[in-house]
XYZ file of C-alpha atoms in Angstrom:
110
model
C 0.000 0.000 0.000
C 2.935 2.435 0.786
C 4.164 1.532 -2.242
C 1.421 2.237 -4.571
C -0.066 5.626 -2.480
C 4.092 7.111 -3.161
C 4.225 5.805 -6.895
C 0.793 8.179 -7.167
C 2.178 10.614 -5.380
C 5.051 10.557 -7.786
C 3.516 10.511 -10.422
C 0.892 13.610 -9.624
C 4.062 15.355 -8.437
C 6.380 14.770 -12.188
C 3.153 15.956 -13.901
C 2.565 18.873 -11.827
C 5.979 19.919 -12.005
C 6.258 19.191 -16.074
C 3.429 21.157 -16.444
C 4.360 23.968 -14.551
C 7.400 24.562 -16.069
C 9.992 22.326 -14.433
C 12.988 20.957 -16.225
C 13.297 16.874 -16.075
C 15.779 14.241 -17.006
C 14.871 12.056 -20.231
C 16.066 8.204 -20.152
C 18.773 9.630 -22.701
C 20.273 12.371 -20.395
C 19.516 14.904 -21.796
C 18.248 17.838 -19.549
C 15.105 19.620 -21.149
C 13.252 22.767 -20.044
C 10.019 24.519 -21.228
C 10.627 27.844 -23.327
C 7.634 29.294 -21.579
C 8.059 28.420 -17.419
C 4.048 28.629 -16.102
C 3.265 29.302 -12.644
C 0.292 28.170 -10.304
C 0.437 31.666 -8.844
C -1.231 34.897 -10.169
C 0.102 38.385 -9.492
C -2.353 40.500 -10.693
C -6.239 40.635 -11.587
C -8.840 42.298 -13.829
C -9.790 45.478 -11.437
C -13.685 46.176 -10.597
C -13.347 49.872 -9.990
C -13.703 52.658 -11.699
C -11.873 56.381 -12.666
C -14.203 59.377 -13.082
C -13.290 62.707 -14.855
C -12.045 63.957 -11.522
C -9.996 60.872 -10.775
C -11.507 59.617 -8.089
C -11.883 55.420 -8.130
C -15.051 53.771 -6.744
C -17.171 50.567 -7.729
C -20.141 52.656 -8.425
C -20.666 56.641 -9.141
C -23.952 58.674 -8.656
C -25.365 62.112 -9.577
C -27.758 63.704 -7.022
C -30.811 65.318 -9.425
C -33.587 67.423 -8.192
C -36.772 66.675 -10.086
C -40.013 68.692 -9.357
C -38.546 69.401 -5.570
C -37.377 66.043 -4.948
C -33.670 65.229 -4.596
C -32.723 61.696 -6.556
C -29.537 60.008 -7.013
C -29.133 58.469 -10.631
C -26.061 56.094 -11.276
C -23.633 57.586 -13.652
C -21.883 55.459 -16.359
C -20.507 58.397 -18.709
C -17.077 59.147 -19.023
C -16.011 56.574 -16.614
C -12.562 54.706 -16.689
C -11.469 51.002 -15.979
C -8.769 50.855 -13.207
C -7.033 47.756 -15.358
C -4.912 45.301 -14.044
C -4.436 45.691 -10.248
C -0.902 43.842 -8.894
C -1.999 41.653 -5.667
C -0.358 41.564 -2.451
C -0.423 38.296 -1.963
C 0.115 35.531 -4.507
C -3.274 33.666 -5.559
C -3.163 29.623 -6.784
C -4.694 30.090 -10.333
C -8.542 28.448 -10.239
C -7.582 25.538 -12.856
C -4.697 23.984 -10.123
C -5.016 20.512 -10.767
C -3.830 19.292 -7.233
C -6.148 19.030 -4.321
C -3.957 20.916 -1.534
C -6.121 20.630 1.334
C -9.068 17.942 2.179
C -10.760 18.764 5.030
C -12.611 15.923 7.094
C -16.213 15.560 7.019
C -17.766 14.859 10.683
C -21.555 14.446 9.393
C -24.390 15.281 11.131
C -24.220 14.968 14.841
């Protein structure tokens, strides 16, 4: 049983690491590496916010209106500005990670 559960975990581990942009040995010796070295992590994402014509950065702008003597607030959309790619303080593990990292254990109901 050892045996088997480490030649899986070998084998989950060389393809992990091949894909990801590890270099391996072939049976002929000869040491190849990927042109192109992927990474599980992501540094930066899509940003939700955005710039006005002042330059201020929120999620969501509004107008205050007054119609007839009432005071509204409309949402504004013109002349707004994505924020772009926004760098991350801390590393994420991209969504499509093929490895299960954690597996928490399931008590069932009480």
């Amino acid at each position: 049983m050892g045996q088997k559960t480490s030649s899986m975990a070998r084998k989950v581990s060389q393809s992990v690491s091949s894909m990801f942009g590890a270099t391996g040995d072939d049976k002929d010796g000869a040491n190849h590496s990927s042109a192109l070295a992927i990474t599980p992590f992501i540094y930066t994402k899509k940003g939700s916010r955005f710039y006005d014509e002042d330059g201020d950065l929120a999620h969501e702008f509004y107008e205050e209106r007054d119609i007839g003597g009432h005071s509204i607030m409309e949402q504004h959309w013109r002349n707004l500005t994505p924020e772009g790619e926004v760098k991350l303080r801390i590393p994420r593990l991209h969504v499509d990670f093929p490895v299960v990292i954690c597996e928490a254990p399931y008590s069932g109901p009480g």
